[in-house]
Structures are given as structure tokens and as C-alpha cells.
Coordinates of C-alpha atoms and ligand atoms in Angstrom, one line a residue:
Chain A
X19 CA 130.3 60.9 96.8
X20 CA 127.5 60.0 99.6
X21 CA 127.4 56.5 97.9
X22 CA 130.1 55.9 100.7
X23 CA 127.8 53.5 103.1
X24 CA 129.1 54.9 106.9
X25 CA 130.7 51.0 108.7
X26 CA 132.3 52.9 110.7
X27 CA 131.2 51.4 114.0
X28 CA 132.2 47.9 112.7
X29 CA 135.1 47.8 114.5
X30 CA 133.2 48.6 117.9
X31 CA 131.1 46.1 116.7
X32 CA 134.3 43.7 116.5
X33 CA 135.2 44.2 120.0
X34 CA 132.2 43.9 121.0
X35 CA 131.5 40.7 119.9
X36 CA 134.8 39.3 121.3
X37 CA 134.5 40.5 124.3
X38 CA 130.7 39.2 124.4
X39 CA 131.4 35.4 122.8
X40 CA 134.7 35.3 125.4
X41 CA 132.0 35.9 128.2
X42 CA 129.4 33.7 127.3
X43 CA 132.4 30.8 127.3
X44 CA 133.5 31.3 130.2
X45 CA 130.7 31.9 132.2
X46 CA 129.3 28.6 130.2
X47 CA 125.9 30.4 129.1
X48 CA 126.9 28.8 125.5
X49 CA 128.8 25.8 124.3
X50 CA 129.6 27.3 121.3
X51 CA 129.5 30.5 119.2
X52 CA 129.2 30.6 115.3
X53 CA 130.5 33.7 114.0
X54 CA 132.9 35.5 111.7
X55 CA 137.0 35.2 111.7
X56 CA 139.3 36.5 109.5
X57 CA 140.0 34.9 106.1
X58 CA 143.7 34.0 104.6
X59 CA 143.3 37.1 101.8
X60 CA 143.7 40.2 102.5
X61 CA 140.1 41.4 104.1
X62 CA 138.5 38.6 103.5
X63 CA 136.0 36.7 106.5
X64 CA 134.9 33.2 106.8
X65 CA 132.4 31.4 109.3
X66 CA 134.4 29.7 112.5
X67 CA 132.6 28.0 114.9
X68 CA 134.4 28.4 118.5
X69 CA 133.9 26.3 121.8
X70 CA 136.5 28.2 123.9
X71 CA 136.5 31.8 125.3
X72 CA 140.3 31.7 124.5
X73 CA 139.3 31.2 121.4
X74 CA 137.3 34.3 121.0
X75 CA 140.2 37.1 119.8
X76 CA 140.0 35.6 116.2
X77 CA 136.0 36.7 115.9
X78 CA 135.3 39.8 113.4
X79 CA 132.9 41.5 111.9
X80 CA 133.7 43.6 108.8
X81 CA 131.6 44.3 105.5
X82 CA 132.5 40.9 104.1
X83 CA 130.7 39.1 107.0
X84 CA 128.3 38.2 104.3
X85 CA 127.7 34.8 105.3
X86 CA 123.8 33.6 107.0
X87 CA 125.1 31.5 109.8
X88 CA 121.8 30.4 110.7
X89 CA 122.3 27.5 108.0
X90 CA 124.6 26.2 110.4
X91 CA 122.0 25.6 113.1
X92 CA 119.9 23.7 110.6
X93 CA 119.6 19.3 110.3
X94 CA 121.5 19.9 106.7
X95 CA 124.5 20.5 108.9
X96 CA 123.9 17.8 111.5
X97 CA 127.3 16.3 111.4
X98 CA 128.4 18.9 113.1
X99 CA 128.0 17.6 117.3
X100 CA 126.0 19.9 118.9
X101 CA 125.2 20.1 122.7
X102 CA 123.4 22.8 125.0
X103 CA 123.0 26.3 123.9
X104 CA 124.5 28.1 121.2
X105 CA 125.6 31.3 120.5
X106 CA 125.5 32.8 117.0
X107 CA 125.9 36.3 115.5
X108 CA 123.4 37.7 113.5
X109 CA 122.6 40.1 111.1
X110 CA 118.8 40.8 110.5
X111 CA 118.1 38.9 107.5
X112 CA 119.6 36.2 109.4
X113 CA 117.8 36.4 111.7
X114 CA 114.8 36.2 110.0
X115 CA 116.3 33.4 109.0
X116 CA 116.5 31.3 112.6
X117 CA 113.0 32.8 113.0
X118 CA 111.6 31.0 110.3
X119 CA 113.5 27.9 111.3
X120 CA 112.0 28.4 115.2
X121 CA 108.5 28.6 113.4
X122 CA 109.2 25.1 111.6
X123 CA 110.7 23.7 114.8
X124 CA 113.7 23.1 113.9
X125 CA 115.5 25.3 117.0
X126 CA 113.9 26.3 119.8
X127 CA 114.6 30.1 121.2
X128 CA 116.2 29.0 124.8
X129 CA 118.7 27.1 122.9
X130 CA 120.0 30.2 121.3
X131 CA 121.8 33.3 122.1
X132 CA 121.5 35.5 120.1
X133 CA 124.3 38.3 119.3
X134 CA 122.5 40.8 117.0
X135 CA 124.3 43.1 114.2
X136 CA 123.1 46.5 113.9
X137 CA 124.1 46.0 110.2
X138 CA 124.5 48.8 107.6
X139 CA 125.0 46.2 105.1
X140 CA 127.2 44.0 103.7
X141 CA 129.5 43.9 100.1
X142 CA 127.4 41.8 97.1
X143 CA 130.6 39.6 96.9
X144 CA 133.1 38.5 98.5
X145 CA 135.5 38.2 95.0
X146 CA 137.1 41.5 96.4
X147 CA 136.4 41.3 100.2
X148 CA 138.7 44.3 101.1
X149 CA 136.5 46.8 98.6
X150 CA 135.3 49.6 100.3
X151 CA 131.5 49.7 100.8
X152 CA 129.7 51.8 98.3
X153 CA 126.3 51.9 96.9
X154 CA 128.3 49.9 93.8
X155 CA 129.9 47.1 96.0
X156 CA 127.0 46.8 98.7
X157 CA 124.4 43.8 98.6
X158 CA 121.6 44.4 96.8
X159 CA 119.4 43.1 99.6
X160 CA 120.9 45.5 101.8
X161 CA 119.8 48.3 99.7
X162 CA 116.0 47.6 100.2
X163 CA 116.7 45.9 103.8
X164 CA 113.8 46.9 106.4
X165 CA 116.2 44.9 109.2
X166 CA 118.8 46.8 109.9
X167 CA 118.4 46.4 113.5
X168 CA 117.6 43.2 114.6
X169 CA 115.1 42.5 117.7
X170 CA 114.3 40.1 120.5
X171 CA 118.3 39.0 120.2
X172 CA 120.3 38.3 123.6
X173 CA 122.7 40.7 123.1
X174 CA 123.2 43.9 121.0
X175 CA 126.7 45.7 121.1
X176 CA 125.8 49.1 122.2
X177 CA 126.7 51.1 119.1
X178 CA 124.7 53.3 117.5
X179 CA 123.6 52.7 113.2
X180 CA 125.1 55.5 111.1
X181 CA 122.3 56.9 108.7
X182 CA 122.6 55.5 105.5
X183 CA 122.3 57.1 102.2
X184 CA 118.5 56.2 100.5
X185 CA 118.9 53.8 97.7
X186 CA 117.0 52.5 95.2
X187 CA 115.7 49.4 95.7
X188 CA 116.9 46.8 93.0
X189 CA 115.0 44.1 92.7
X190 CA 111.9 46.0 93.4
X191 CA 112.3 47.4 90.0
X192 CA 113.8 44.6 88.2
X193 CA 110.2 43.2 89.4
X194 CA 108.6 45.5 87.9
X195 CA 110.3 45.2 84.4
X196 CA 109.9 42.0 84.0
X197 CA 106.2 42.2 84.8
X198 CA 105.8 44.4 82.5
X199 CA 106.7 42.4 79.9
X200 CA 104.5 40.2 77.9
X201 CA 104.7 36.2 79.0
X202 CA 107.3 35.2 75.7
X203 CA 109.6 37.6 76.9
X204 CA 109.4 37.0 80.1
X205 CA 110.5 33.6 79.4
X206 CA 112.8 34.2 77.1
X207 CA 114.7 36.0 79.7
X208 CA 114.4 33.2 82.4
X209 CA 115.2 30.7 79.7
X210 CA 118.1 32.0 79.3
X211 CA 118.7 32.5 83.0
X212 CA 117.7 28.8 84.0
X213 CA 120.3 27.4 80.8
X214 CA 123.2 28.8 82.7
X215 CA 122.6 26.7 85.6
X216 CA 125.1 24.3 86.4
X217 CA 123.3 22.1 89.1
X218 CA 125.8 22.5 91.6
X219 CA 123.4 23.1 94.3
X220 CA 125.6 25.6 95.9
X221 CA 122.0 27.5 96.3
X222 CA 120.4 24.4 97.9
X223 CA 123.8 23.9 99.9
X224 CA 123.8 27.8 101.6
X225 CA 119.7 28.5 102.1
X226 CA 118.8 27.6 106.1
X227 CA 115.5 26.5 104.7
X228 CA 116.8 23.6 102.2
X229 CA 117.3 21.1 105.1
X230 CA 115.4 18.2 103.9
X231 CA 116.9 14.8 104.2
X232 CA 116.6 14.0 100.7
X233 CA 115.4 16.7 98.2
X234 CA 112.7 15.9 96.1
X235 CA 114.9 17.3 93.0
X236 CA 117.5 14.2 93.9
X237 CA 115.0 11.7 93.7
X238 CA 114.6 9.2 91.0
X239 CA 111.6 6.8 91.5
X240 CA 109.8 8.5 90.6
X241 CA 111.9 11.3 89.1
X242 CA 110.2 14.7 89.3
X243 CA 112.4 16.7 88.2
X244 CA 115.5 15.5 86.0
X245 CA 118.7 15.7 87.7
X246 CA 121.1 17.0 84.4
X247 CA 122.2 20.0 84.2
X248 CA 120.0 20.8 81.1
X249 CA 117.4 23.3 80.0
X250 CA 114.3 21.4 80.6
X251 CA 115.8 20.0 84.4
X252 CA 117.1 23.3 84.7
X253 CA 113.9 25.0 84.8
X254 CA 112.0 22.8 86.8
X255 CA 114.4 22.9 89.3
X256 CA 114.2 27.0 89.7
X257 CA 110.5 26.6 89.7
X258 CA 110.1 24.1 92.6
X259 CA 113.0 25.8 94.2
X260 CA 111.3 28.9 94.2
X261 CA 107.9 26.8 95.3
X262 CA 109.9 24.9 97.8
X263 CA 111.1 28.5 99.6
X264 CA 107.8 30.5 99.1
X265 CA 106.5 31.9 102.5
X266 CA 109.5 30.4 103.7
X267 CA 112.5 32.4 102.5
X268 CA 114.1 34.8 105.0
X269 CA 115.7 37.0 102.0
X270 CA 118.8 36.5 103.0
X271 CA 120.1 36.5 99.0
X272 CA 122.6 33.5 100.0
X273 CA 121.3 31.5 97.7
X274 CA 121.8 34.3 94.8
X275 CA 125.3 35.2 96.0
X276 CA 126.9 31.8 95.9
X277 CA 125.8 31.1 92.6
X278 CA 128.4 30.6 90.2
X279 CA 126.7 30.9 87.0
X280 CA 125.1 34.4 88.2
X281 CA 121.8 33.4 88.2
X282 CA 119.4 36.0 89.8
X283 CA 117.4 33.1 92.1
X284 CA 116.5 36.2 94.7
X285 CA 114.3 37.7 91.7
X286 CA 112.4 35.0 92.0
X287 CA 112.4 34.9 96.0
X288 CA 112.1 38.5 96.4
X289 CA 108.9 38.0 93.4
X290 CA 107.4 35.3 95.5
X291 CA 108.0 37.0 99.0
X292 CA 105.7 40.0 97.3
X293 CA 103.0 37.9 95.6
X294 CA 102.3 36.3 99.5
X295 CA 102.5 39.8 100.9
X296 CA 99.4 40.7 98.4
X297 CA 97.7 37.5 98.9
X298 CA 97.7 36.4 102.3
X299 CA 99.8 39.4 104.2
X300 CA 102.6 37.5 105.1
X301 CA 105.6 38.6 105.6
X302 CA 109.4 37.3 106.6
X303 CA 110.1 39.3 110.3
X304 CA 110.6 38.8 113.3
X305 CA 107.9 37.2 115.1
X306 CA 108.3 33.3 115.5
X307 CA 105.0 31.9 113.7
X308 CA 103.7 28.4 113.7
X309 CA 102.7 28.3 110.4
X310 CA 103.9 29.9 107.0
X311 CA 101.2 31.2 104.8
X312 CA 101.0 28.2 102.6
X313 CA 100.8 25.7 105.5
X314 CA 97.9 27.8 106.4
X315 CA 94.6 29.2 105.3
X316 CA 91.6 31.1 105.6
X317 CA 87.5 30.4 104.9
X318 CA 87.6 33.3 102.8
X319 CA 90.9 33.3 100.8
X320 CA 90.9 34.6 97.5
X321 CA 90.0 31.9 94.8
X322 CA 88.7 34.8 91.9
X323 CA 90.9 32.4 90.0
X324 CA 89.2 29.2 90.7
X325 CA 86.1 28.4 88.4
Chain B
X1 CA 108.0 16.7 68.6
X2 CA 107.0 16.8 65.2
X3 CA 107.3 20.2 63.9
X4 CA 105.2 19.8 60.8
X5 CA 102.5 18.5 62.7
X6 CA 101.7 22.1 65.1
X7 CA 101.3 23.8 61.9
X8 CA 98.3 21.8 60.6
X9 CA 94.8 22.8 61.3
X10 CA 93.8 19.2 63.0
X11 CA 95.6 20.0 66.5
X12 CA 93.9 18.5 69.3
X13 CA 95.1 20.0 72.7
X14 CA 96.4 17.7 75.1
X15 CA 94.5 18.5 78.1
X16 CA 95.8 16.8 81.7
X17 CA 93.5 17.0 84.5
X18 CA 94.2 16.2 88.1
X19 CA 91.3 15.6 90.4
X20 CA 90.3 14.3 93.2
X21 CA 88.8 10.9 93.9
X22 CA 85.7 12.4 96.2
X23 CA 84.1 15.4 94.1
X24 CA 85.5 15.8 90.8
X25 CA 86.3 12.3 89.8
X26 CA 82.6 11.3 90.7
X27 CA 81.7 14.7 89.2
X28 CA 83.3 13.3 85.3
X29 CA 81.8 9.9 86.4
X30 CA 78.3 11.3 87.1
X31 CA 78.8 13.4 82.9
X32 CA 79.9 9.9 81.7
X33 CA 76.7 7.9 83.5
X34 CA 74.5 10.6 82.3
X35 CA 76.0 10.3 79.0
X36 CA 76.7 14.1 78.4
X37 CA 79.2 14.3 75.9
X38 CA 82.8 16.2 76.4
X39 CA 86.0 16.3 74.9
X40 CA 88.0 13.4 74.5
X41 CA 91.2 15.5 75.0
X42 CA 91.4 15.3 78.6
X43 CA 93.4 12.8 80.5
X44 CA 92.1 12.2 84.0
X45 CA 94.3 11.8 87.1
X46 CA 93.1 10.6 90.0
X47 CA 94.1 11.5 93.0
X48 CA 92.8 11.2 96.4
X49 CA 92.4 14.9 97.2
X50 CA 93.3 18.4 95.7
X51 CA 95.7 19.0 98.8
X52 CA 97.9 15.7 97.1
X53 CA 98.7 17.6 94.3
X54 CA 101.7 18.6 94.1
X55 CA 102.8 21.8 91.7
X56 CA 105.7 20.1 90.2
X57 CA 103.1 17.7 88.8
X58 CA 101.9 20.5 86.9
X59 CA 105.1 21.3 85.7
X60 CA 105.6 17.6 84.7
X61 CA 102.6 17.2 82.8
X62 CA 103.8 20.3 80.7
X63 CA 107.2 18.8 80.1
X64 CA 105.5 15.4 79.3
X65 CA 103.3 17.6 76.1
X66 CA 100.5 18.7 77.9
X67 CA 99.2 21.6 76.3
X68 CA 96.9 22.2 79.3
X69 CA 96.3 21.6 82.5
X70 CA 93.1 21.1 84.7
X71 CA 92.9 20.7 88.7
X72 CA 89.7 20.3 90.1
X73 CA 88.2 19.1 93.4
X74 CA 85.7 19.8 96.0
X75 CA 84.2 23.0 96.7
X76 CA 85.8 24.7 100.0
X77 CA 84.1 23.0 103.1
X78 CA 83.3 20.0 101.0
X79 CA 86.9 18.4 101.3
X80 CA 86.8 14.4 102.2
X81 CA 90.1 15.5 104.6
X82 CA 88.4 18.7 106.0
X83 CA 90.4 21.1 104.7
X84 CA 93.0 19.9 102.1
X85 CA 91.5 21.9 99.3
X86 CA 92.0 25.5 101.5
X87 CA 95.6 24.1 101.3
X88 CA 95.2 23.5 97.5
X89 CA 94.2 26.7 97.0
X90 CA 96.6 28.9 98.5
X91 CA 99.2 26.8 97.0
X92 CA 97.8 27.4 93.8
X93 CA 97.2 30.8 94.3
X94 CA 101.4 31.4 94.7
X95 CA 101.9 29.2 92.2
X96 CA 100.4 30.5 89.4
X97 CA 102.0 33.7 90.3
X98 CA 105.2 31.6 89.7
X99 CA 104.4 30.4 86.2
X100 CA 103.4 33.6 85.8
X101 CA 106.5 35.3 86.6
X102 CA 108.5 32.8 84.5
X103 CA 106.0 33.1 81.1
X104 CA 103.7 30.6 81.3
X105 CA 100.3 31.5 79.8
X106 CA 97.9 31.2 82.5
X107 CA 95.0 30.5 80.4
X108 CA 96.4 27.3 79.8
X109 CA 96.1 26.0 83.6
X110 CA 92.7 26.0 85.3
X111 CA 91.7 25.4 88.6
X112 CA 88.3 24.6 89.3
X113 CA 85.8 23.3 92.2
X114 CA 83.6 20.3 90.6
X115 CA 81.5 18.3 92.9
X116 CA 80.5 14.7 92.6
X117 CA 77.0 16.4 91.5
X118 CA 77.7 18.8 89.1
X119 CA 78.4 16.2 86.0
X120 CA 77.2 19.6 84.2
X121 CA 79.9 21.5 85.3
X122 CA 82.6 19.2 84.7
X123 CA 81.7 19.1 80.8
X124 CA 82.0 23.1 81.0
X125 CA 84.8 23.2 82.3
X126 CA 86.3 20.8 80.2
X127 CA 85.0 22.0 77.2
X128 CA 85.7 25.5 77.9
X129 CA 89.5 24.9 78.8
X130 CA 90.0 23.0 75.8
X131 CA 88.6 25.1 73.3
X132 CA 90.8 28.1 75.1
X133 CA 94.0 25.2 74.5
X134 CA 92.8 24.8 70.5
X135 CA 92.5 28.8 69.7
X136 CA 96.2 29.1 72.0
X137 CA 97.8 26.4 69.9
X138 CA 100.3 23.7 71.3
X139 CA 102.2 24.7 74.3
X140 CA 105.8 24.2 72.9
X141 CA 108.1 26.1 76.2
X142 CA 108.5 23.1 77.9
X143 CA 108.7 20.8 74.6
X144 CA 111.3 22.8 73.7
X145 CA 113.2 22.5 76.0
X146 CA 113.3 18.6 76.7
X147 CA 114.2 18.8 73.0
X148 CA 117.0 21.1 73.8
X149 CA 117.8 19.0 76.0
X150 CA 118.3 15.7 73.5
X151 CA 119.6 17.7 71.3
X152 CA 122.4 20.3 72.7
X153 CA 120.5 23.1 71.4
X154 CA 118.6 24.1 69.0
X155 CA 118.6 22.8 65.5
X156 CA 120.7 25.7 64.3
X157 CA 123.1 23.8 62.1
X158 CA 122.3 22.2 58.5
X159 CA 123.9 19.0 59.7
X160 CA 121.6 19.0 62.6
X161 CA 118.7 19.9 60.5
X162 CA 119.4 16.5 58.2
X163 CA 120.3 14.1 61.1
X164 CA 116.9 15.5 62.8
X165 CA 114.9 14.9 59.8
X166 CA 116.7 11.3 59.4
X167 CA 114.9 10.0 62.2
Ligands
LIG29 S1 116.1 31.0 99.3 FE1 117.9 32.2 99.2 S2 117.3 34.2 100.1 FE2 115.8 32.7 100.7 S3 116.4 32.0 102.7 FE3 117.2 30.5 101.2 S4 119.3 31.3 100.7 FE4 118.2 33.0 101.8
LIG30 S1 124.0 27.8 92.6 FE1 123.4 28.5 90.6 S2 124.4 27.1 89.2 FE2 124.4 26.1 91.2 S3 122.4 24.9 91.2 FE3 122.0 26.9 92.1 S4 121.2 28.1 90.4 FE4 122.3 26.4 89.5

């Protein structure tokens, strides 16, 4: 079938990046390179952070190097000692990711180098991570992703990105179906959604832009949003989540993909990200900006709704 | 909470409304000086500019039994802090795309520009959001939920039913 996504030149890729994060060690352009190693299963890839050029043979990449290292780089994670530039490998929603992070000045470009992925996509989950990549098994991000080839980055391994089969995008048209439904159904289904949730903040934990020293949803004077894992807590948490990462989110799908409970919290990004796209043009990329569409505004926004 | 009571025909909508201190505070001030008369269903918030309120004190004003919810505050270029009602508004703008998305009725959250002049306006406004809240009904999502909440579901069980109906 040609649902077979081509990742062939991973393994160039692979080399590539050892060879490159071994260079940039030794010749002391990086202190450090976050990046993928090989897992204990069979297949399986985990985030490693490495210091020495010797240290550089255990780096991969396959199509379970589904992990947005950018949250790494981010103040949530600043226990980890950090000196002089880093080097980190990204794929291009991560990417959008450290852009987005540049633009709220939490890194600053010279303090990166950037080793960019020309990604075909990545598997949805890593449950099996030695599946083979089909249109089944791939992210659903991937299947609508517009940055396959990220730009601006330090380094690119010089491979060239096998044409991929066209897919239909996912959450495009899960979008569309639940807009089309009247507001009781609507939530109805997120009820539902939001009741599953466990409040293990494994999606606060994984998104690059959760870095806040203390999260309004863990406060409790005063308490905003109740902290047990119940329907009416529940929801309020997915709503000022979903608030919280609007105009921000990178669409990276982290957040959905560690979930445990299955709940579809890109929906809501992905829903968000296209609402700001109508209203004020803005849209997740490449190019660093200072300000995020709701940290900024214009004379003549719309405010049809405003009486 | 008390089911009996959304089914008889004396509801009175619990309107919330969050304004600010330098246009529509003044503004209900100015209908109250005047003596103009408006509902009593409205709770006023004060706060000291659109651009303070937050969304999730929407969301907790709902959870709390409001059956609607008001913000109001200065026109755009009016703003006391220059320009924290163009803030306001885009904020609102995404986030009643949100509440949207998840199924709440928009027609029971309105936005609104009142100035400290327009004493006239704010009695409209009012008026008009709480008579759209009275032909809706009670807004019983959120209630529902907190209720869920207490109650580890919904009151599915006879033995439930009875305990509920005990208190
Ligand atoms: S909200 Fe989810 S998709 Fe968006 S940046 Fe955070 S982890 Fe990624
Ligand atoms: S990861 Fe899933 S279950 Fe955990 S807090 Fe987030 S939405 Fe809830």
C-alpha cells in the first residue's frame, strides 16, 4: 500500500547527527547537545542530553524520536545546570516550539545551535516504537504538518525528504464535526472528554510553553480552578489550559500524546490555533515575534461581538 | 441545586457582571444617580480595568450559578491604562471561540463598551442580557458538574435519589 511513509533517509540522518553533535563538542561551539538515544526496548528512543563528543555514537534518530526537546531548554526544567551554548535537534514543530520560546524571551538565538530534522514524520505513540511507519501508526500532527523542513537552523544533514503520500488532515475534520454540531452536543462530547482526566499534569509537564513558576491551576488562595481530579475542576482546567496556550502553542501534539487518559487536548489547540488564524492572522512558524497575538492588538480589531 | 425550583415559572437569572472601575462602574452609578430603573439580577464586580479580567473568572462565575455573564468597560481609546481594553478584547474574542468550542451558549456571556456617561446604555444592556438569561432558562453545565462532583455522578441510583432528597 502507499500508506508506507518513505524514512528511509533516517539513518543518514543518524550519522549525520553524530558526526555533527561529536564536532560541535570537540571543537567547543556547544556545551551540550539534547537529542535522541536509543531506548532499553526493542526500537524504542528516549531524550539524552550529552556534554562530551565521545559521547556522541549513542545519538539516533528513528520514527520514534517523537519527543519536543525544546521543553528542555525552558525555566520548568531549570535544575538542569546549564552553561554557554547548546546544541539541540529539532524537528519542525519543535522548532516552532524554541521560536515561540525566543519570542517570549526565554532563549535567545546565539545561545542555540540548532540541528534541524528534515522530518517525514513521526509514529502517534511510542506503546509500539519499532512499528513501521504507516499512515495508521504516524502522528496525526504529522499528517497535516506544513514544517517538514525546518529553517534558519545551524545545521541541516544534507539529505534529501522523500515525497510523502497526501493525507487527510485529522483534526481538520474532527474540527469540523464538532462544529457542526449544536452547543449540547458539543458538550456532551467534551464532558465526557474532560471526566476522563486524571490531573496528572503529564500535559502541563511535556508542553515548552507551560513553564510558569507556579501555575495558576495549583493555586489555592484564591483557588481558581479546583485542584481534584473531578468533572467540574476537570473542565476548568482544559479551558484555561487551552486559554493559557492560545497564540502560543507550537502544535507540537506533546501534550495530547502523553496523556494517559486519551484525551484529545490538541483538538482544542489545533481549534484555537485556527480561530487566531481567522481573527488576527497569526500563525505558529518560524519567524521569532515579540509578541503573540493576544499580547497584542490593533485599533481596528474586530469587536462585531461587543455591544 | 434545587431541581424542583428550575422548573417553576419564577426563575430569576443570575446575572454576574465584571466591569471596570473608570467607564462602566461610573456608567451603573450615573443609571443609579439618575434613578433609571434596571434589573436587580445583576451582580456587579469591580474591577479596575477590562484588561484585569481574567477568563477563568468567567468560567468561575458560571461554576459559582451564574446563569449569565456581563463584561463591560470603556470604549476602545477611552481606557484609564491606554490600552488594556484592546487587550480585553482580543482576549475575549479567542475566548468565546473557546466556550464556544466546548458548548457554552454564547448568548449567555456579553461583552459590552459602557462609559461612565452612558447610564442609558448600561440599563439596556442589562436589561437586554437578562431577559435573553430568563427566555434561555438557568444555565445548569457547570451546576452540574460541581454537583457531579459532590456527588460521584449523577443521581442514577434509587438510594442516591433518597439520600439526595434527605437533605
Ligand atoms: S499545548 Fe501541546 S501541542 Fe501546544 S506546544 Fe504545548 S505540548 Fe505542544
Ligand atoms: S495528561 Fe491527560 S489526564 Fe493528565 S492532566 Fe493532562 S489531560 Fe488530564
Amino acid at each position: 500500500m502507499n500508506n508506507t511513509i518513505d524514512i528511509s533517509h533516517y539513518a543518514a540522518i543518524a550519522d549525520s547527527i553524530r558526526a555533527e553533535a561529536a564536532r560541535i563538542l570537540e571543537q567547543g561551539v556547544v556545551t551540550a547537545v539534547v537529542a535522541y538515544t536509543t531506548g532499553r526496548r526493542a526500537g524504542s528512543v528516549q531524550p539524552v542530553i550529552i556534554t562530551a563528543a565521545a559521547e556522541a555514537e549513542r545519538l539516533t534518530f528513528t520514527a520514534a524520536s517523537v519527543n519536543n526537546l525544546a521543553v528542555y531548554l525552558t525555566k520548568a526544567k531549570k535544575d538542569i545546570p546549564r552553561s554557554g551554548r547548546i546544541g539541540i535537534v529539532v524537528k519542525g514543530c519543535d522548532l516552532k516550539a524554541l521560536v515561540g520560546l525566543m519570542g517570549e524571551s526565554q532563549l535567545q538565538r546565539d545561545q542555540l545551535y540548532l540541528i534541524g530534522i528534515p522530518c517525514a514524520g513521526v509514529l502517534a505513540s511510542t506503546v509500539r516504537p519499532a512499528e513501521a511507519l504507516i499512515a495508521a501508526t504516524l502522528a496525526p500532527k504529522c499528517r497535516e504538518c506544513d514544517a517538514h523542513l525546518p529553517e534558519g537552523c545551524d545545521y541541516v544533514p544534507a539529505v534529501s525528504l522523500p515525497s510523502a503520500p497526501t493525507l487527510e488532515p485529522s483534526y481538520a475534520a474532527e474540527i469540523a464535526r464538532l462544529e457542526a454540531l449544536t452547543p449540547a452536543e458539543r458538550w456532551a462530547y467534551w464532558k465526557e472528554q474532560f471526566a476522563k482526566c486524571i490531573k496528572c499534569y503529564a500535559c502541563r509537564q511535556v508542553c515548552p510553553f507551560c513553564f510558569c513558576e507556579q501555575c495558576l491551576c495549583d493555586r489555592n488562595k484564591p483557588q481558581m480552578v479546583d485542584t481534584t481530579p473531578r468533572p467540574a475542576g476537570n473542565t476548568a482546567w482544559h479551558i484555561v489550559r487551552a486559554m493559557h496556550l492560545a497564540g502560543r502553542c507550537a502544535g507540537c501534539a506533546e501534550c495530547e500524546r502523553v496523556c494517559p487518559m486519551d484525551i484529545p487536548l490538541n483538538l482544542l489547540n489545533r481549534k484555537m490555533a485556527k480561530e487566531l488564524k481567522e481573527l488576527f492572522d497569526y500563525e505558529a512558524g518560524f519567524a521569532v515575534h515579540e509578541k503573540g497575538p493576544l499580547n497584542s492588538f490593533m485599533e481596528k480589531d474586530d469587536q462585531s461581538f461587543i455591544k | 441545586m434545587h431541581p424542583e425550583k428550575n422548573n417553576s415559572s419564577a426563575f430569576e437569572p443570575k446575572i454576574i457582571a465584571f466591569v471596570c472601575t473608570w467607564c462602566t462602574y461610573a456608567g451603573a452609578d450615573l443609571a443609579g444617580t439618575s434613578r433609571m430603573q434596571y434589573p436587580s439580577n445583576v451582580r456587579v464586580l469591580k474591577f479596575p480595568c477590562t484588561g484585569r479580567i481574567d477568563p477563568v473568572f468567567i468560567l468561575k462565575a458560571f461554576q459559582q450559578g451564574a446563569d449569565g455573564v456581563l463584561v463591560s468597560g470603556c470604549h476602545p481609546g477611552d481606557c484609564h491604562y491606554i490600552a488594556g481594553n484592546f487587550h480585553a478584547r482580543r482576549r475575549f474574542a479567542a475566548f468565546r471561540k473557546l466556550l464556544e468550542f466546548v458548548g457554552v451558549d454564547l448568548q449567555r456571556l456579553q461583552f459590552s463598551w459602557v462609559s461612565a456617561a452612558e447610564g442609558g446604555k448600561w440599563v439596556d444592556v442589562v436589561t437586554d442580557l437578562t431577559e435573553t438569561v430568563r427566555a434561555l432558562g438557568p444555565m445548569t453545565e457547570f451546576k452540574e458538574l460541581a454537583l457531579e462532583e459532590q456527588w460521584s455522578g449523577a443521581l442514577t441510583t434509587p438510594e442516591l435519589k433518597e439520600a439526595y432528597l434527605q437533605i
